[in-house]
CSV table of C-alpha atoms in Angstrom, one decimal:
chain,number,residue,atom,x,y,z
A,1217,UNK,CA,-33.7,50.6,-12.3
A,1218,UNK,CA,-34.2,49.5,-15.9
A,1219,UNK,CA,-31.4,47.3,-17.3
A,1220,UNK,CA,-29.9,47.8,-20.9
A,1221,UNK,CA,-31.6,48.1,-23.9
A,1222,UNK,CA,-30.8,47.2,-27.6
A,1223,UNK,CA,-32.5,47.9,-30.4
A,1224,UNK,CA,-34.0,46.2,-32.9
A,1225,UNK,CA,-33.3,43.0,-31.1
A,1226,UNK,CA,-33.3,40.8,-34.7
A,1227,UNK,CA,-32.3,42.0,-38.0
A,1228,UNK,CA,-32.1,40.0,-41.3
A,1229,UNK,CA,-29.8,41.7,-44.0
A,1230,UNK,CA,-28.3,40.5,-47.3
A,1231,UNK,CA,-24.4,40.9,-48.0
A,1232,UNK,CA,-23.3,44.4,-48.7
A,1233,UNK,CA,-25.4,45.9,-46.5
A,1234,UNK,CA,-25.0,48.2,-43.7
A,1235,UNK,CA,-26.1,48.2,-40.1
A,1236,UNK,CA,-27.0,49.9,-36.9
A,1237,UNK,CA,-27.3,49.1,-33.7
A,1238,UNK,CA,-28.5,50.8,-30.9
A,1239,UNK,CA,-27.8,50.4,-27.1
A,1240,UNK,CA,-28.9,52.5,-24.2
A,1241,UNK,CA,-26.9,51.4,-20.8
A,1242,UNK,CA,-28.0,51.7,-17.3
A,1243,UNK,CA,-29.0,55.0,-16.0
A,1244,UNK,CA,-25.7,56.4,-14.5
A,1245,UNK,CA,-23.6,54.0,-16.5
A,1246,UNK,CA,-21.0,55.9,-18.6
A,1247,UNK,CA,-19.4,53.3,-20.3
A,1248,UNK,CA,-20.6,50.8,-23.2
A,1249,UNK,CA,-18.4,48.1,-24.2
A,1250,UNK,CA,-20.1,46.2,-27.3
A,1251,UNK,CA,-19.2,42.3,-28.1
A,1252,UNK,CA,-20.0,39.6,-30.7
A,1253,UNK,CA,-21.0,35.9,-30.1
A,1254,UNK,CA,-20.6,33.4,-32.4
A,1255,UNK,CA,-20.6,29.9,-31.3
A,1256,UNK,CA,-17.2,29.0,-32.9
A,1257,UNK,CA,-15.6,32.0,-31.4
A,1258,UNK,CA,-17.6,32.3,-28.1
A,1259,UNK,CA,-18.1,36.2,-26.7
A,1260,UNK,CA,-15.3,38.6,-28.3
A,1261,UNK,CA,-14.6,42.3,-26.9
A,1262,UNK,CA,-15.4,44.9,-30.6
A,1263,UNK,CA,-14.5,48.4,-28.6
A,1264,UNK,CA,-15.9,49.9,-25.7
A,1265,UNK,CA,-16.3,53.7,-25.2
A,1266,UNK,CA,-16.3,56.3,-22.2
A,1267,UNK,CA,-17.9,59.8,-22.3
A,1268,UNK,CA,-18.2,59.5,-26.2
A,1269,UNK,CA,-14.4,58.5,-26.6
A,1270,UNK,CA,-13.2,55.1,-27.6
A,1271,UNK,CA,-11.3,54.0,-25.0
A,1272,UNK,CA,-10.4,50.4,-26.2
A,1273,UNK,CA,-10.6,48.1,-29.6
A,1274,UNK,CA,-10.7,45.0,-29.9
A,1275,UNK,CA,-9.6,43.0,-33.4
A,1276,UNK,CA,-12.0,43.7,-35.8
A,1277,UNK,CA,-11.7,45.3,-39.1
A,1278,UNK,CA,-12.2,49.2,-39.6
A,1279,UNK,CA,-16.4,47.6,-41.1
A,1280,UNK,CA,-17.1,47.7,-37.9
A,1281,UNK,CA,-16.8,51.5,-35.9
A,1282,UNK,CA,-19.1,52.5,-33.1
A,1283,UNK,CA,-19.6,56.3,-31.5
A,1284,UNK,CA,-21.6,57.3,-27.9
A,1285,UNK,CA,-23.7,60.1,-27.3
A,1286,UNK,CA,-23.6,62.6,-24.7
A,1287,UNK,CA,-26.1,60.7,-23.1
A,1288,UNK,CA,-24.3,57.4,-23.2
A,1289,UNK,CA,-26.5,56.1,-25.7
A,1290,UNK,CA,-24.0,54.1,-28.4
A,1291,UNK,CA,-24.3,52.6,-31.2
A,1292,UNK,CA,-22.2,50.4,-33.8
A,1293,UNK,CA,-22.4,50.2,-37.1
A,1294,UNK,CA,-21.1,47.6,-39.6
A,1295,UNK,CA,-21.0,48.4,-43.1
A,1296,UNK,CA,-20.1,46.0,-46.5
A,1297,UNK,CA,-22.0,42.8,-44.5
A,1298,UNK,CA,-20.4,39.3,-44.9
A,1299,UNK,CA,-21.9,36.3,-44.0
A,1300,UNK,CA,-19.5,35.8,-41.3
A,1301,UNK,CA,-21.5,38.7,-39.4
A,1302,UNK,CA,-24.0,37.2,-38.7
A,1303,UNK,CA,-24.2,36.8,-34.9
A,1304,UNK,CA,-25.1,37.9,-31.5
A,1305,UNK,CA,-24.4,41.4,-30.9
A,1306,UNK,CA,-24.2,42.5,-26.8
A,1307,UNK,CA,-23.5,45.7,-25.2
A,1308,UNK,CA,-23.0,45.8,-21.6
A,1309,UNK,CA,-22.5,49.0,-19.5
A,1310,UNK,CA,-21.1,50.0,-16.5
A,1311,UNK,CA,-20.2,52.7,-14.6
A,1312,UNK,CA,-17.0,53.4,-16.3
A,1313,UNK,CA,-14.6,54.4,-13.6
A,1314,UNK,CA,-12.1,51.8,-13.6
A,1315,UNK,CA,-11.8,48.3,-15.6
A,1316,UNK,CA,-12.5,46.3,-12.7
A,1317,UNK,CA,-16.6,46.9,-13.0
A,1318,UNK,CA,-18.8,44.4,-13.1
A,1319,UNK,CA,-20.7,45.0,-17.0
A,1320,UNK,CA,-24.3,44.5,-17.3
A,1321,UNK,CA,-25.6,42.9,-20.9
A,1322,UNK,CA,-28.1,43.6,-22.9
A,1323,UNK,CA,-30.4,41.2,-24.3
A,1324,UNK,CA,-28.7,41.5,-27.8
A,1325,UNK,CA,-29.6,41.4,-31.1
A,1326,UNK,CA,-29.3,38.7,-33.6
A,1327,UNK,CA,-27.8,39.6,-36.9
A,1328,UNK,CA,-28.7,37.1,-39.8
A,1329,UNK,CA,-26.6,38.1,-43.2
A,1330,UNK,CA,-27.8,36.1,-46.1
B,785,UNK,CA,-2.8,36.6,-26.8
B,786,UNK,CA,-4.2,37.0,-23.1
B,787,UNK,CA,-6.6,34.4,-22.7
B,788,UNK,CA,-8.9,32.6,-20.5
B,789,UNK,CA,-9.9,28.4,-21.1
B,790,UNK,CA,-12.8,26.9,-19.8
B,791,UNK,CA,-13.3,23.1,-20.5
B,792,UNK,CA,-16.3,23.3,-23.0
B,793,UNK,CA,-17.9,20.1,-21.5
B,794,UNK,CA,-20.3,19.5,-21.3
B,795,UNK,CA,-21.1,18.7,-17.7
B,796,UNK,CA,-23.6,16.8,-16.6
B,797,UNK,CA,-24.5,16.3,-12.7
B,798,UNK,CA,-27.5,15.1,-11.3
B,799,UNK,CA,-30.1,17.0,-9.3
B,800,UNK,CA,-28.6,17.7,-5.9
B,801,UNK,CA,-25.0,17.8,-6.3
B,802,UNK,CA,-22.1,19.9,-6.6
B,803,UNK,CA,-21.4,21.3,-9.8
B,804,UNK,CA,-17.7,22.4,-10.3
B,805,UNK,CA,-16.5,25.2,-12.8
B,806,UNK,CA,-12.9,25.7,-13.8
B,807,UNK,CA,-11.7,28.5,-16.0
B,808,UNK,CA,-7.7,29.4,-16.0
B,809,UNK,CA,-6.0,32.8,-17.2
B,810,UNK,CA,-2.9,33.5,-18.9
B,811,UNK,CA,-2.4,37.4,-18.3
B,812,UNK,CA,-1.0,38.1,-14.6
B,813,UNK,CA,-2.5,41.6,-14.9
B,814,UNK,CA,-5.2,40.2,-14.4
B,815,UNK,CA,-7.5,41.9,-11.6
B,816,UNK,CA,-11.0,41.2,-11.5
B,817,UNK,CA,-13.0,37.8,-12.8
B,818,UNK,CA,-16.4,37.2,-13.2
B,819,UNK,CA,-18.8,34.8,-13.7
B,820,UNK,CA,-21.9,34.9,-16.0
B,821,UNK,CA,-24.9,32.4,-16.6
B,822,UNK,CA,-26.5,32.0,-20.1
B,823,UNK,CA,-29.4,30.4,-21.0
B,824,UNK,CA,-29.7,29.6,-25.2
B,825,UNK,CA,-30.8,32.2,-26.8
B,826,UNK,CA,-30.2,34.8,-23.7
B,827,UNK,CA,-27.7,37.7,-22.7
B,828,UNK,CA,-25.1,36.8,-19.8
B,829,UNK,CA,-26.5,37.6,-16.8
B,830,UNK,CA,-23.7,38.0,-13.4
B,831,UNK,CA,-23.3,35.3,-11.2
B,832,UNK,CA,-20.6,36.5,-9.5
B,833,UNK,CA,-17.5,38.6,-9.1
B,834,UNK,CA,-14.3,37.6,-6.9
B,835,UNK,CA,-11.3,40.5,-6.6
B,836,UNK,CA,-9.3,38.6,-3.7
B,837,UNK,CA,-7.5,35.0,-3.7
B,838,UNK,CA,-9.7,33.0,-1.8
B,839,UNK,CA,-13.5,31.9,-1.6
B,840,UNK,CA,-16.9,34.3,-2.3
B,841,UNK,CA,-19.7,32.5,-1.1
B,842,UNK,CA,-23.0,33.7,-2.5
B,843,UNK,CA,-26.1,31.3,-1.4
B,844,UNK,CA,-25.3,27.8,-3.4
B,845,UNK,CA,-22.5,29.3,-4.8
B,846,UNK,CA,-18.7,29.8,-4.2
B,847,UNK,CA,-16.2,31.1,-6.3
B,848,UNK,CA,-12.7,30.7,-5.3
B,849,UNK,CA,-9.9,32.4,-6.6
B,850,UNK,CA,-5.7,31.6,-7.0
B,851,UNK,CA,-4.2,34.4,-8.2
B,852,UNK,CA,-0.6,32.1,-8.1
B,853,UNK,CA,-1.6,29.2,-10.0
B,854,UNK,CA,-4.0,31.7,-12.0
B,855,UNK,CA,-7.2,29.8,-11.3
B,856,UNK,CA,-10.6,30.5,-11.3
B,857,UNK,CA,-13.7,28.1,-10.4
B,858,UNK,CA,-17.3,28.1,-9.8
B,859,UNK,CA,-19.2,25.6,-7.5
B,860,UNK,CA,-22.8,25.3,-7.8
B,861,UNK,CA,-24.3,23.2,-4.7
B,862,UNK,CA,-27.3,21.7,-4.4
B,863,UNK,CA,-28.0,21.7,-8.0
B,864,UNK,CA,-31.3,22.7,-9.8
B,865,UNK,CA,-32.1,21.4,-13.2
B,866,UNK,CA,-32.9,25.5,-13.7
B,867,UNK,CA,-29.3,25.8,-13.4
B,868,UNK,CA,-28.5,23.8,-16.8
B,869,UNK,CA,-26.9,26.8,-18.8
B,870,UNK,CA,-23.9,27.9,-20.0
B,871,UNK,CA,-21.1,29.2,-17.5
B,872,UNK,CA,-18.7,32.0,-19.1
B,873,UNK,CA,-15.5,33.1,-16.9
B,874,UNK,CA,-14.5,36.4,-17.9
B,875,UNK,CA,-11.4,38.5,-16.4
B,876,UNK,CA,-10.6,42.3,-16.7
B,877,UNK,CA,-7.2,43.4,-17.4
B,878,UNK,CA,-8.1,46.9,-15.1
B,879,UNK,CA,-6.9,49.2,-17.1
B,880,UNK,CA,-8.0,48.1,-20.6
B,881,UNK,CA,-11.2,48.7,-19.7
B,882,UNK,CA,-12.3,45.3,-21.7
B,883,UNK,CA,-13.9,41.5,-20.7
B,884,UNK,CA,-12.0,38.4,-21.8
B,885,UNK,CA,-14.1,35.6,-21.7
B,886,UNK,CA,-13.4,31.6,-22.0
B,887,UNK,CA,-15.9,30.1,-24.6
B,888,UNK,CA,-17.7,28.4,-21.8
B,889,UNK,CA,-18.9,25.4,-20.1
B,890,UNK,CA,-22.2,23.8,-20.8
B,891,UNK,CA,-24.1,22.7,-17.6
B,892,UNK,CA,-26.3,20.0,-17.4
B,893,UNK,CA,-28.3,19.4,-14.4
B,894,UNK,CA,-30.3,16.1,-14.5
B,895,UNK,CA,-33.7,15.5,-12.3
């Protein structure tokens, strides 16, 4: 079974700019959960979604939103860049049915803002 | 502000021995906890998952689990220098449908 995928897997914008990112999950998986790395603030939780509906957010401002297609596919998108963005952007999938699954990552893709 | 706290280390242990992995919670709702490996420059991958208070055993590793004093580890036996990575304990909340992970502990295996 192929694992996640995210695409483009490195991006290099300037401040201002707006992103996308793409993530297709794990055949069967209904639910994407998206996160950022940083290494001063580790792996934080950005929203995850379920069937196309958000069901969870973390604390991020409104730059950052994110939607799922009927085919689980997600994607996130930040708009008005700061440098602070720049980072390690994951999405993980699982099956969706309760928050006890184990979530499956992505190899990520690294945002550099300059 | 549910959390989970890893000591950042790092950790260093020589070839052969047993590594040990501590990660605490603060949220009692707590259900499910996870480890994940990660290499520099790589996604998490899963180690392991433990559910129940007690011990998982899964080849050279063990994760045990205290739901009372709200206690999480990893121990790594027999340890490889291919196991130097980073060690991220994560727990789910159930029905927030969300990961919280600790900022993790950097492994150092030494031949």
């Amino acid at each position: 079974k192929a694992g996640v995928t995210q695409t483009p897997r490195y991006l290099i914008k300037t401040r201002g700019q707006q992103v996308t990112l793409s993530c297709s999950p794990i055949s069967g998986h209904r639910s994407v959960s998206w996160y950022q790395q940083t290494p001063g603030q580790g792996l934080q939780f950005l929203f995850e979604y379920f069937s196309e509906t958000q069901r969870n957010k973390g604390n991020f401002p409104g730059r950052f939103s994110g939607r799922q297609f009927s085919n689980s596919r997600s994607e996130m998108n930040v708009s008005t860049l700061e440098l602070g963005d720049s980072a390690l952007y994951l999405c993980a999938s699982s099956l969706g049915r309760s928050g006890q699954e184990t979530q499956y990552f992505g190899p990520g893709t690294r945002l550099l803002v300059l | 502000q549910k959390e989970v706290e890893q000591n950042s280390g790092p950790l260093s242990v020589p070839e052969g021995a047993i590594a040990s992995l501590n990660c605490t919670y603060s949220d009692r709702g707590s259900q499910s906890f996870f480890w994940y490996r990660q290499y520099s420059g790589k996604s998490p991958e899963l180690i392991m998952f433990i559910y129940s208070n007690g011990d998982k055993e899964d080849g050279r590793f063990t994760a045990q689990l205290n739901k009372a004093s709200q206690y999480v580890s990893l121990l790594i036996r027999d340890s490889q220098p291919s196991d130097s990575a980073t060690y991220l304990c994560a727990a789910s909340g159930g029905s927030n449908y969300k990961l919280t992970f600790g900022k993790g502990t950097l492994l150092t295996v030494n031949p």
